[in-house]
mmCIF file of C-alpha atoms in Angstrom:
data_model
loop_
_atom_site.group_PDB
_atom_site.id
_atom_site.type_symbol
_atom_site.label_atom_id
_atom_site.label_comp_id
_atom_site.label_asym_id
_atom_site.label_seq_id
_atom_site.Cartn_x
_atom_site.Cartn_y
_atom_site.Cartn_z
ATOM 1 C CA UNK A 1 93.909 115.203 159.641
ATOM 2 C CA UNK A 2 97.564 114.684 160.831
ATOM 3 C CA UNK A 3 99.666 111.614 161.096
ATOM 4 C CA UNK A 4 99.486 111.633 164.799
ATOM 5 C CA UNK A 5 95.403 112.086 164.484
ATOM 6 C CA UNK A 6 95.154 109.481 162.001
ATOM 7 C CA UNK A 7 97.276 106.575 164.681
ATOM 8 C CA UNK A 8 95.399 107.507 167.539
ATOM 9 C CA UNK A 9 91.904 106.848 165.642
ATOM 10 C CA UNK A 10 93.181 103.648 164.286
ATOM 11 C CA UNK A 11 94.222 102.624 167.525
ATOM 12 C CA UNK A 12 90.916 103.287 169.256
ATOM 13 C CA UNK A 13 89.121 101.223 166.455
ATOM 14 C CA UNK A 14 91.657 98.364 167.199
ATOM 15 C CA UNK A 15 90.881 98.099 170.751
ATOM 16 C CA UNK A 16 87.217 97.328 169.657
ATOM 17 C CA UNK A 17 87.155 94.744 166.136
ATOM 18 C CA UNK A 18 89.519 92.013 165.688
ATOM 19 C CA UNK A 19 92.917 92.743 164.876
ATOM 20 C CA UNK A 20 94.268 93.372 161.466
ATOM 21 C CA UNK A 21 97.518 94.320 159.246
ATOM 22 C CA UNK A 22 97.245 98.501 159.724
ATOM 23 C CA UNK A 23 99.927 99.493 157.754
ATOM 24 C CA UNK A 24 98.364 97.317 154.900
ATOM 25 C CA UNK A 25 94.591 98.730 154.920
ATOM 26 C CA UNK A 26 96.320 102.260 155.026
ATOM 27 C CA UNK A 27 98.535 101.737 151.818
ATOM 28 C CA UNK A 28 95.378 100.896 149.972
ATOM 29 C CA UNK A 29 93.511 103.727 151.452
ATOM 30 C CA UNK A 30 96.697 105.626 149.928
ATOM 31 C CA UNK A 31 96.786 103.762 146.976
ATOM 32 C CA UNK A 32 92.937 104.881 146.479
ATOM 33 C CA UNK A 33 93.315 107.931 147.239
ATOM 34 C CA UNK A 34 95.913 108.414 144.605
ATOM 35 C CA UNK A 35 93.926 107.079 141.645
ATOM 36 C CA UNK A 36 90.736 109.082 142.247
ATOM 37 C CA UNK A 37 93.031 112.420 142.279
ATOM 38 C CA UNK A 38 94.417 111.151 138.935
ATOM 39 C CA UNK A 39 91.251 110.198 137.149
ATOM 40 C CA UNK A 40 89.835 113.719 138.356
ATOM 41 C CA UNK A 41 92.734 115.344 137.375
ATOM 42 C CA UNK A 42 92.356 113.770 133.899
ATOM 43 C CA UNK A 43 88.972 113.910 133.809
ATOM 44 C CA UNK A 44 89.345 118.218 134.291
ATOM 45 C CA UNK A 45 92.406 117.842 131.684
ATOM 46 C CA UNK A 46 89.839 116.304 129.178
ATOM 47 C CA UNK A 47 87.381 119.003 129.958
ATOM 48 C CA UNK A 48 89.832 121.754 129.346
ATOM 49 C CA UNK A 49 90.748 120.109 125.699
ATOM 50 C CA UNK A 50 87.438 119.817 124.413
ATOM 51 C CA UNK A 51 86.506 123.449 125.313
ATOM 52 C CA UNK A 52 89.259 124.772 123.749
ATOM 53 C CA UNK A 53 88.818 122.535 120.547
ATOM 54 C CA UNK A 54 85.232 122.317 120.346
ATOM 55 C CA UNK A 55 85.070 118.756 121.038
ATOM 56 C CA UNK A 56 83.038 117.002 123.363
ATOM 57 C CA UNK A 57 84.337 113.958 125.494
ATOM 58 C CA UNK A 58 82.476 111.598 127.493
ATOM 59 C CA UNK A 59 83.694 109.685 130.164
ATOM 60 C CA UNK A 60 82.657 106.046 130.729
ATOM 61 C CA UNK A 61 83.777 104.466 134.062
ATOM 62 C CA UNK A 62 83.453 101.042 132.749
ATOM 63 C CA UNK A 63 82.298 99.782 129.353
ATOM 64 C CA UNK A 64 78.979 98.930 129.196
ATOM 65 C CA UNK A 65 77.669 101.085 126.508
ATOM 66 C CA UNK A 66 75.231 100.125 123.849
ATOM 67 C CA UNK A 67 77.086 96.922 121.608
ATOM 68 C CA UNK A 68 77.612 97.470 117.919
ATOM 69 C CA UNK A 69 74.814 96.283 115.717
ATOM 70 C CA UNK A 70 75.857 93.135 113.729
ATOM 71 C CA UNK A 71 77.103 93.950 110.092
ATOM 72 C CA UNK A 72 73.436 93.261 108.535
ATOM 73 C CA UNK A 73 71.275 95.111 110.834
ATOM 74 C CA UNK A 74 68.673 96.994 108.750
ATOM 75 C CA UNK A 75 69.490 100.962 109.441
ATOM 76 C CA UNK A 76 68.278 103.769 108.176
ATOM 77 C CA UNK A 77 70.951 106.748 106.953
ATOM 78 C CA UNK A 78 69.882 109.646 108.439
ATOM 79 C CA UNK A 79 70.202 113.105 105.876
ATOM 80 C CA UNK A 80 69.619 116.345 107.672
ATOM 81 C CA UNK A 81 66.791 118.592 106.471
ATOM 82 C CA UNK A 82 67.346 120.744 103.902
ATOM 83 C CA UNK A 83 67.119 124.239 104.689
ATOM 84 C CA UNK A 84 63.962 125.842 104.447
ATOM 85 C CA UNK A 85 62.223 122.833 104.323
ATOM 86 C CA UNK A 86 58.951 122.714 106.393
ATOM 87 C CA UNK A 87 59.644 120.886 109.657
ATOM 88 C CA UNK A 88 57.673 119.720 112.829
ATOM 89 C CA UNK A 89 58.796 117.757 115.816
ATOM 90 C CA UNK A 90 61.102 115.062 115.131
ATOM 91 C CA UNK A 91 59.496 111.886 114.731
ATOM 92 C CA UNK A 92 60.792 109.193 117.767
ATOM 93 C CA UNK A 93 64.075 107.286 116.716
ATOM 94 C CA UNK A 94 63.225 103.162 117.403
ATOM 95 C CA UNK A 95 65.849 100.694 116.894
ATOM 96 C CA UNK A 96 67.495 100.022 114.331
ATOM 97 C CA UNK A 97 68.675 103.969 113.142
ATOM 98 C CA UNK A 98 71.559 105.290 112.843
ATOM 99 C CA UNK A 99 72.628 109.092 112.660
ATOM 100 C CA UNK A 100 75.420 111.689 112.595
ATOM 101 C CA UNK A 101 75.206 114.699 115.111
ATOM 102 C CA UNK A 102 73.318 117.198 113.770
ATOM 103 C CA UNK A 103 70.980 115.540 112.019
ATOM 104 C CA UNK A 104 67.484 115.209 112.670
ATOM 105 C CA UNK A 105 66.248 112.039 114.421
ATOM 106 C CA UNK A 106 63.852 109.677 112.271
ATOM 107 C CA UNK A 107 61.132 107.260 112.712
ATOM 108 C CA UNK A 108 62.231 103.850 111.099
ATOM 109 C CA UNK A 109 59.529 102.712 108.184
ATOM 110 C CA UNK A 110 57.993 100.602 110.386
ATOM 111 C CA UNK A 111 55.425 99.076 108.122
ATOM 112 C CA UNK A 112 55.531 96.595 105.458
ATOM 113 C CA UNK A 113 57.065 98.176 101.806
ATOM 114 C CA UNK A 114 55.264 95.339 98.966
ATOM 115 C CA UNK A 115 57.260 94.774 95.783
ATOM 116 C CA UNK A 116 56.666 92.460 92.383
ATOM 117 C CA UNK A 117 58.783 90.464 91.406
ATOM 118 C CA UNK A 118 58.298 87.116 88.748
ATOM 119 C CA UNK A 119 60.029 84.285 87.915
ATOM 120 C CA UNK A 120 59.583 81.575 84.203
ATOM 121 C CA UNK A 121 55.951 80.621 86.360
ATOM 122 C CA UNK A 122 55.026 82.985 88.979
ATOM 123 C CA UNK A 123 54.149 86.467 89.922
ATOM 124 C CA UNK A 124 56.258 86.753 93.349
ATOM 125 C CA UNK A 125 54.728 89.269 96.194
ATOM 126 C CA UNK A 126 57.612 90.707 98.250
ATOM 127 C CA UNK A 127 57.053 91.828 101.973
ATOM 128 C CA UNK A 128 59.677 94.022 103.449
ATOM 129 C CA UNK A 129 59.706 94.851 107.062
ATOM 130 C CA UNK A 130 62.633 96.346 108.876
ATOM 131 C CA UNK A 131 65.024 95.474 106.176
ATOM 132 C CA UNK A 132 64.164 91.850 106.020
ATOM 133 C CA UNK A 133 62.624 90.455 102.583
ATOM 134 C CA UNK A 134 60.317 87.451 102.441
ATOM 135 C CA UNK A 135 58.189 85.653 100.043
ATOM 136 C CA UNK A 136 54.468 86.233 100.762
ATOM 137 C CA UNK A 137 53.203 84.890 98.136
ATOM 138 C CA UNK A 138 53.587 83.197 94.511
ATOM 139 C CA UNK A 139 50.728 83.609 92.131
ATOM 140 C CA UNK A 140 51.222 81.013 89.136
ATOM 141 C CA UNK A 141 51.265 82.539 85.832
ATOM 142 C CA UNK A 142 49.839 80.374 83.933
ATOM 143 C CA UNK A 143 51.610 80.800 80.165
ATOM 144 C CA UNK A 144 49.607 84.124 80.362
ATOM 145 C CA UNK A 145 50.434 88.228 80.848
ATOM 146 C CA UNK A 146 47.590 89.015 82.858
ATOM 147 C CA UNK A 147 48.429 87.920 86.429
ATOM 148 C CA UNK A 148 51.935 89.744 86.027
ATOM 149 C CA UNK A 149 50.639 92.323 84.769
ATOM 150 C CA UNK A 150 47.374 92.985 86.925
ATOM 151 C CA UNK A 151 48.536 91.538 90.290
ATOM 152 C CA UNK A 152 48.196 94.566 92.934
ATOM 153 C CA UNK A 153 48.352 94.841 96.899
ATOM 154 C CA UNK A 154 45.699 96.771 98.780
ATOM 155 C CA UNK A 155 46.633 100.022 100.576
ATOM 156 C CA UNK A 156 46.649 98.291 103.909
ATOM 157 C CA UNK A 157 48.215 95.332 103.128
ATOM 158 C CA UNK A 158 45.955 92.992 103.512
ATOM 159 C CA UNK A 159 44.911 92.045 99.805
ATOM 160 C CA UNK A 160 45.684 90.388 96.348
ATOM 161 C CA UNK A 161 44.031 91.369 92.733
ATOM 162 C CA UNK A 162 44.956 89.794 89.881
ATOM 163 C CA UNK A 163 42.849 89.038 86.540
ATOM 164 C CA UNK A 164 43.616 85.176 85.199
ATOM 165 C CA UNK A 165 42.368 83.011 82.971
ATOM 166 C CA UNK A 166 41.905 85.850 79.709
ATOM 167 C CA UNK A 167 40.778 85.443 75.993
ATOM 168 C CA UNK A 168 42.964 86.746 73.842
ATOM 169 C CA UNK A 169 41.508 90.552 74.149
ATOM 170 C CA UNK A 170 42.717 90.051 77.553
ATOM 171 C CA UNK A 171 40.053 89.938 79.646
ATOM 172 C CA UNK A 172 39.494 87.419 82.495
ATOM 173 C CA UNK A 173 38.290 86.317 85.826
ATOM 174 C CA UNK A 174 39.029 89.070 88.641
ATOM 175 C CA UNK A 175 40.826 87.130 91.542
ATOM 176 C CA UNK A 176 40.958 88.034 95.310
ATOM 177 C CA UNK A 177 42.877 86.800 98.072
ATOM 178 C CA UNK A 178 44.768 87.240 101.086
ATOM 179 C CA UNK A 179 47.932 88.413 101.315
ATOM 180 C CA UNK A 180 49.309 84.968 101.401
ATOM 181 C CA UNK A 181 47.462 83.793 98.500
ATOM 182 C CA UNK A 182 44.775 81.750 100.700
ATOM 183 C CA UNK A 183 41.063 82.399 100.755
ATOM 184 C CA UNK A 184 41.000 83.118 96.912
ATOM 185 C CA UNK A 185 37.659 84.194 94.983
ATOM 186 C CA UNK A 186 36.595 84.828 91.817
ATOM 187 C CA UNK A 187 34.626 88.360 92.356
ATOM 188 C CA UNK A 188 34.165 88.883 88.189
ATOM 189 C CA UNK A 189 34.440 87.419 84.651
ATOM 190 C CA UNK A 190 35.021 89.824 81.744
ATOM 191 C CA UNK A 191 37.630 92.474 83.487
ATOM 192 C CA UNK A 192 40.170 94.019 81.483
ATOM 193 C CA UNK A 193 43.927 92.904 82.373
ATOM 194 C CA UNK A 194 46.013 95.013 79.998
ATOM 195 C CA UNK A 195 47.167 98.565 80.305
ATOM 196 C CA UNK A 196 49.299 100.909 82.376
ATOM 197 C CA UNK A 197 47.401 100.331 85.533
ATOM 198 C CA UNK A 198 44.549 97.496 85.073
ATOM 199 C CA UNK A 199 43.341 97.737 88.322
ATOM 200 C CA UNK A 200 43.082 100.544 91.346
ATOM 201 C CA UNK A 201 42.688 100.809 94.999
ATOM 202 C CA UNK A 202 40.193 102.699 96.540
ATOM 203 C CA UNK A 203 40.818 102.445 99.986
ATOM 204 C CA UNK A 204 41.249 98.947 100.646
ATOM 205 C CA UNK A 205 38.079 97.326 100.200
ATOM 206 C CA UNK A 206 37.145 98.994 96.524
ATOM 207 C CA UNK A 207 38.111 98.044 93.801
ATOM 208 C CA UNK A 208 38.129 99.571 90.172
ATOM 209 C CA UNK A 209 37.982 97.259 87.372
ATOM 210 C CA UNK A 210 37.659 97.986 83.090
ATOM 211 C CA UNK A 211 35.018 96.052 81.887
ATOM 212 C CA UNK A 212 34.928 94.463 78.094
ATOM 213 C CA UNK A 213 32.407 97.147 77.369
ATOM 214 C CA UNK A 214 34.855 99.585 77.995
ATOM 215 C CA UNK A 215 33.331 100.690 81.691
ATOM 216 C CA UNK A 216 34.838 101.372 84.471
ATOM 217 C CA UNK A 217 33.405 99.882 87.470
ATOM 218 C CA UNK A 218 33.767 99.673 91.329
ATOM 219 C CA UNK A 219 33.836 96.286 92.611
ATOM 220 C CA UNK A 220 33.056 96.181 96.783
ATOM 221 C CA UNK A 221 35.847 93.024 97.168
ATOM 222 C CA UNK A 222 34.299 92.138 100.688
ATOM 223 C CA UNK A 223 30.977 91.745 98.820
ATOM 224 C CA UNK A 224 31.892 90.454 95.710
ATOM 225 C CA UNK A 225 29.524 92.941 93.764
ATOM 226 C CA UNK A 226 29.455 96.401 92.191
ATOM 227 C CA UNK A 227 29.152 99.523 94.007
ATOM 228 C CA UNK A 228 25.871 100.977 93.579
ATOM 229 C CA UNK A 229 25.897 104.406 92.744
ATOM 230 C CA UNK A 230 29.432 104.974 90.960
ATOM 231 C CA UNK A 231 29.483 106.740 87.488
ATOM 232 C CA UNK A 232 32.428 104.718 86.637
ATOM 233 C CA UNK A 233 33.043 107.642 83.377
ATOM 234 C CA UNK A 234 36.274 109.476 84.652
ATOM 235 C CA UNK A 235 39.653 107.453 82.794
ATOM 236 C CA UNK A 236 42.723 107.015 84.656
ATOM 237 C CA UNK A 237 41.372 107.421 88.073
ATOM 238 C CA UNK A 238 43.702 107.237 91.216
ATOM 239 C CA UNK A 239 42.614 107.922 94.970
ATOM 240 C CA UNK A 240 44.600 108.307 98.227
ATOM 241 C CA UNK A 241 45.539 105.473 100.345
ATOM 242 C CA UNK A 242 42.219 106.010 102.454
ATOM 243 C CA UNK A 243 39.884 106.743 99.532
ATOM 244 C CA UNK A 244 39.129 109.877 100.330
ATOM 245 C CA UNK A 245 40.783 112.270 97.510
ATOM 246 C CA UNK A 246 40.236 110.959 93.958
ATOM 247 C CA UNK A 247 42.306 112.046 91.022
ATOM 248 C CA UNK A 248 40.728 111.583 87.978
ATOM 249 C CA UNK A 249 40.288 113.207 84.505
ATOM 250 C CA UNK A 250 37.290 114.575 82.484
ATOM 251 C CA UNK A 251 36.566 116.971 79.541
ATOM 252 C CA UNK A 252 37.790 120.037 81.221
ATOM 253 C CA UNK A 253 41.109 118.314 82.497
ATOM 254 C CA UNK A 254 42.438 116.547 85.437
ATOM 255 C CA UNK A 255 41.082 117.385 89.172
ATOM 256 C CA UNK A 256 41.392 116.246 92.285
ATOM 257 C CA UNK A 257 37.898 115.922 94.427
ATOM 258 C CA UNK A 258 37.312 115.321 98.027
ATOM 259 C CA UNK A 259 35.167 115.851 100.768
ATOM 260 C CA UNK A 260 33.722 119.149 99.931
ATOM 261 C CA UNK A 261 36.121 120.338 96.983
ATOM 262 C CA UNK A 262 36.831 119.874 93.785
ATOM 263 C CA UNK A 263 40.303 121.418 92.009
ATOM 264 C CA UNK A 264 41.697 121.329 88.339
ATOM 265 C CA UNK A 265 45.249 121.284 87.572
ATOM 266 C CA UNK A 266 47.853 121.437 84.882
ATOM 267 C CA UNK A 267 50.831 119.375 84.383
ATOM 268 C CA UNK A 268 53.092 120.133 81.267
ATOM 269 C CA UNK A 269 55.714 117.032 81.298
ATOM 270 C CA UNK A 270 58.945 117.175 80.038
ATOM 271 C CA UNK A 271 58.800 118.121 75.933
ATOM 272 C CA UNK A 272 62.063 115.786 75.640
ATOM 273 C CA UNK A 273 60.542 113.035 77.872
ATOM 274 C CA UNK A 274 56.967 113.564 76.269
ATOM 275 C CA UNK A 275 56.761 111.777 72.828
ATOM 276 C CA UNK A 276 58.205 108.686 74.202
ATOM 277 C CA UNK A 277 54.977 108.025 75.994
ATOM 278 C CA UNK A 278 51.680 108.273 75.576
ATOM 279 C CA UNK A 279 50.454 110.827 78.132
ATOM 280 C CA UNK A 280 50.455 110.844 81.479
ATOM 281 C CA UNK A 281 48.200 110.173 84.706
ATOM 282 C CA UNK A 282 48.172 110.330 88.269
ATOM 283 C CA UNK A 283 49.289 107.183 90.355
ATOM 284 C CA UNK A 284 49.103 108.578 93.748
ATOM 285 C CA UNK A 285 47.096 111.686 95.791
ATOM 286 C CA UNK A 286 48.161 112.615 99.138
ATOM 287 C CA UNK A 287 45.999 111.965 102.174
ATOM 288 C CA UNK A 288 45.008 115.606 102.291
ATOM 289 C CA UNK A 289 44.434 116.063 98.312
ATOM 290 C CA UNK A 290 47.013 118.779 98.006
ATOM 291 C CA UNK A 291 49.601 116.641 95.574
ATOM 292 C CA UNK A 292 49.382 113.946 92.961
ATOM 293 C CA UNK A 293 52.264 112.273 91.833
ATOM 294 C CA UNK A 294 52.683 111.526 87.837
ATOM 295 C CA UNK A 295 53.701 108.670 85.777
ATOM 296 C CA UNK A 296 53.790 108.263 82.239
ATOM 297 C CA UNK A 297 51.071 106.010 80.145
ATOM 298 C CA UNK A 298 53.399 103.093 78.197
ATOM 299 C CA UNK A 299 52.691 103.061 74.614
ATOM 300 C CA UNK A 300 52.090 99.177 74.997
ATOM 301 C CA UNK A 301 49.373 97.778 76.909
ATOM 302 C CA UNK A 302 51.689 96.200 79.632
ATOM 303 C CA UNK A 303 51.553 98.018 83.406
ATOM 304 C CA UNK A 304 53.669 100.369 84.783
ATOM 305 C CA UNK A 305 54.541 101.246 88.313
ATOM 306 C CA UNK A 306 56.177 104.114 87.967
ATOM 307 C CA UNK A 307 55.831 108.110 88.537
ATOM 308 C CA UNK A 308 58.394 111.056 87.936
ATOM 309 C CA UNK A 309 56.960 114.008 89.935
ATOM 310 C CA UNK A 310 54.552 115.686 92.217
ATOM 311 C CA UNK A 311 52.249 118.583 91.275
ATOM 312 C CA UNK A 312 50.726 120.694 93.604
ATOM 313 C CA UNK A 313 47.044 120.925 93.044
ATOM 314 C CA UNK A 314 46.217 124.183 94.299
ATOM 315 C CA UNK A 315 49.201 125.807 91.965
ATOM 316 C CA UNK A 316 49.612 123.413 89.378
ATOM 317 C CA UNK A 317 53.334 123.677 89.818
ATOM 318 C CA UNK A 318 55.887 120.580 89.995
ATOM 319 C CA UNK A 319 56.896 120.345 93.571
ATOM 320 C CA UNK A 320 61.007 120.239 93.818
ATOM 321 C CA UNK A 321 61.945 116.954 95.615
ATOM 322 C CA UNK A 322 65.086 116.968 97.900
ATOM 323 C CA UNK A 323 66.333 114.365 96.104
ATOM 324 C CA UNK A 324 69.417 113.484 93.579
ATOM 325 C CA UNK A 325 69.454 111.689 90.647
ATOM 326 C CA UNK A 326 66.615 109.590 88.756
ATOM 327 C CA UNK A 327 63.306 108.726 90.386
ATOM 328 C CA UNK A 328 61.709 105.807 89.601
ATOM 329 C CA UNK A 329 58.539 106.171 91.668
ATOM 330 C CA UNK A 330 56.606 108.571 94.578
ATOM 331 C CA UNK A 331 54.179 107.277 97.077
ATOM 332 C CA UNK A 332 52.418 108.787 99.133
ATOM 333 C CA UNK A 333 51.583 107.138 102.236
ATOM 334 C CA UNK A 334 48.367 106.627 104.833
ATOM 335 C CA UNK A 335 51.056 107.640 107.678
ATOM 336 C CA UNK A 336 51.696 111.088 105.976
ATOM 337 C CA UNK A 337 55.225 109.794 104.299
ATOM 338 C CA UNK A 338 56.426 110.341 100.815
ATOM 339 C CA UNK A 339 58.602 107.164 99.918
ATOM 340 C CA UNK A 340 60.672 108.070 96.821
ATOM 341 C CA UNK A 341 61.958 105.227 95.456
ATOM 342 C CA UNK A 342 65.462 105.557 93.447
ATOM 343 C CA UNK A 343 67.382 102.673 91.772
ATOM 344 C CA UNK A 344 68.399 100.653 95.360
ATOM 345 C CA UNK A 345 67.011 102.861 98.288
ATOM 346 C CA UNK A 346 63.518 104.400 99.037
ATOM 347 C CA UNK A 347 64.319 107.980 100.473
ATOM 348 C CA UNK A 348 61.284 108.982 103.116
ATOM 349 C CA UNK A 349 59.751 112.389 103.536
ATOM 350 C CA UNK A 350 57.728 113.976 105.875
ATOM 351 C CA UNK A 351 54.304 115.621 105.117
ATOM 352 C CA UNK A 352 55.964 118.835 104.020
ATOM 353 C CA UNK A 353 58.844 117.259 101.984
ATOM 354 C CA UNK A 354 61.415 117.483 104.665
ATOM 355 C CA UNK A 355 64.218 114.441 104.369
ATOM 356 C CA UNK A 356 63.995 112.000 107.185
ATOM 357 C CA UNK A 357 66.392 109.350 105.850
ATOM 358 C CA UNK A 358 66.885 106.323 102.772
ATOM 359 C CA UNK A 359 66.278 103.094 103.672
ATOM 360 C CA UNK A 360 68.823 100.845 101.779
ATOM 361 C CA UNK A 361 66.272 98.411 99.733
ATOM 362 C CA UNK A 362 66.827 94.572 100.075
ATOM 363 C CA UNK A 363 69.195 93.211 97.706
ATOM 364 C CA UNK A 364 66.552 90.502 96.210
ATOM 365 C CA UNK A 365 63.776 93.733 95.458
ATOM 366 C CA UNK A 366 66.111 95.921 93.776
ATOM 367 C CA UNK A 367 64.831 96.953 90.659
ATOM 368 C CA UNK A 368 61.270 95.651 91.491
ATOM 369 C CA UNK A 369 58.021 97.546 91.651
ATOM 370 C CA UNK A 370 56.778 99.377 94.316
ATOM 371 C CA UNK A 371 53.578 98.048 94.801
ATOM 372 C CA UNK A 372 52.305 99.697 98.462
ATOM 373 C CA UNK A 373 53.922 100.360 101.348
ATOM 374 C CA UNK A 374 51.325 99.575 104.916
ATOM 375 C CA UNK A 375 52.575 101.117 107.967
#
C-alpha cells in the first residue's frame, strides 16, 4: 500500500464517522508498527543465541508467571535418579516441589510422617504434614519409663499404644487411644514395657504384646481381646504396614512368610559394629515381602527406633542404598516408598530404590524417632 492509497482510504472513511485528528491516529499506527518489528526482531535475535549456545529463552509478554514461594514453604529437593536404578513413570509433581532441569519430577510425601519426642513429664506425638509440625498429642509420663519407652503409632495413623502404670519388672496396663489421646482404654494388665521394641503393629488393628509369662500375644485393639488362633512363639516379629508379610525368627533362622510363601535369609552385620549390640532384628518388611530392613537389639532394655540396612530376602544380600552418609532409620511404606531417614532430612525412594527427593525434616523433630509415616 502506497502513500497515495493509504490518503484516499482514509478519506473515504472520513466522509462516513465523525471527524478526527488523521495525522495523529497514523503516527500511532506508525509508532505500532515500529515496536512489533523490534520485539520480533529481538525475539528471532534471542532465538539465534540460544541455538548457538545451547540455551533456551522464553519470552513472557507481560509478567504474570507463577510468584515465588514465601521463604518457609515446605519443598522437596529434587536428586535425579541414579543411573541404573529401576525406574517407572514419574510420579505427578503437586505443590510445593521444587526441581532443577533434568531431574525427575516427584510426588510430595503427602501423608503424615509421626515422630517421639518427650519432655521432664510427657511423651510428645509429632504429626508432620507438608513440612508443618504440630503437637498431636502429650501422653503424661508419670515418674515412669514405660510410656516413653512403649508409646507407638499405628501404620495408618490412626492409633496410640503405650504400657503405664508398671511394677518394677516393668509390666503394666496396655493403653489405647486415638491419635489425639481421646477415647483411651485399658485393653490389658500384665504386658511387658521394656525392650528394643515392646510393642508391634500388625496392620493397624493388631497388636503384639509380651506377656509376664514371657508370651507373645496378639491383642485385636478394636476388640479389646486376644486373637484366637496365633502361636505367639516366633521372637522379634515385624510385619509390613498392611500385615500381610511377617518377619520373624525361629530355630532354623529368620524368614519372611506371606500369603503362600515362606523364605529364610541371612544377614551378617558389620563385625566392627557387631559386639556393641546385642544382635539384630527386623523393624520393617516391604509391602511385597521382598526386603526387611535391620536394626540392632540395645544391650539395655530401653527401645530403639532405629535400622541400618535392607536385605533382600530372596538373596540374602544387603541392598546398596543411594544414599550418603549415616542412616539412622529405613521405612518402608503402605504407598510403596522407602523413607530413609538421615540426621535432619528423610530421603524418599521409589519401590525399586530409585531417588525421588529429601524432604528437609522440621526443625522441632530433628533428632526424634521415626515412629510411622501414613500417606
Amino acid at each position: 500500500m502506497n502513500d497515495q492509497r493509504l490518503r484516499l482510504d482514509l478519506a473515504d472513511l472520513a466522509g462516513e464517522v465523525e471527524p478526527v485528528d488523521l495525522r495523529d491516529r497514523t503516527l500511532r499506527a506508525s509508532r505500532r508498527l515500529g515496536i512489533q518489528r523490534a520485539v520480533a526482531t529481538s525475539a528471532a535475535a534471542l532465538v539465534l543465541i540460544g541455538a548457538a549456545t545451547g540455551a533456551a529463552f522464553v519470552i513472557r509478554p507481560d509478567a504474570t508467571g507463577p510468584a515465588p514461594l514465601p521463604a518457609d514453604t515446605p519443598s522437596i529437593t529434587v536428586v535425579p535418579t541414579p543411573t541404573g536404578s529401576p525406574s517407572g513413570p514419574a510420579p505427578t509433581v503437586s505443590p510445593g516441589t521444587s526441581g532443577s532441569p533434568g531431574a525427575p519430577t516427584v510426588k510430595v510425601l503427602t501423608g503424615t510422617l509421626y515422630y517421639l519426642g518427650r519432655t521432664s513429664k510427657d511423651a510428645v506425638v509429632h504429626a508432620v504434614q507438608g513440612g508443618a509440625d504440630r503437637t498431636v498429642a502429650r501422653i503424661p509420663l508419670g515418674g515412669e519409663p514405660c510410656v516413653g519407652n512403649s508409646i507407638t503409632v499405628s501404620p495408618d495413623g490412626q492409633r496410640l499404644a503405650w504400657v503405664e502404670d508398671a511394677d518394677t519388672a516393668g509390666f503394666g496396663a496396655l493403653m489405647t487411644a486415638a491419635i489425639d489421646g481421646t477415647r483411651k482404654r485399658k485393653l490389658a494388665t500384665e504386658v511387658g514395657c521394656l525392650g528394643s521394641r515392646a510393642l508391634v503393629w500388625m496392620g493397624s488393628d493388631r497388636l503384639l504384646v509380651r506377656q509376664n509369662d514371657g508370651a507373645s500375644v496378639l491383642m485385636n485393639v478394636v476388640t479389646g481381646k486376644p486373637v484366637d488362633g496365633d502361636r505367639g512363639q516366633e521372637p522379634d516379629r515385624c510385619w509390613s504396614a498392611d500385615g500381610r508379610y511377617l518377619a520373624a525368627a525361629d530355630e532354623s533362622g529368620p524368614f519372611v512368610s506371606g500369603p503362600g510363601s515362606r523364605r529364610h535369609y541371612n544377614y551378617e552385620p558389620p563385625s566392627e559394629d557387631a559386639d556393641k549390640y546385642d544382635g539384630w532384628s527386623a523393624r520393617s518388611v516391604s509391602m511385597d515381602g521382598r526386603y526387611v530392613a535391620v536394626g540392632w537389639k540395645g544391650t539395655d532394655p530401653s527401645r530403639r527406633d532405629d535400622s541400618h540396612a535392607v536385605v533382600e530376602v530372596a538373596t540374602s544380600k544387603v541392598k546398596k542404598l543411594p544414599v550418603n552418609g549415616e542412616v539412622r532409620n529405613i521405612l518402608f511404606t503402605s504407598d510403596k516408598l522407602i523413607l530413609v531417614q538421615k540426621a535432619d532430612r528423610v530421603v524418599v525412594l521409589d519401590a525399586g530404590f530409585g531417588v525421588l527427593g529429601e524432604v528437609v525434616e522440621a526443625r522441632d523433630t530433628r533428632g526424634l524417632a521415626l515412629l510411622a509415616y501414613a500417606p
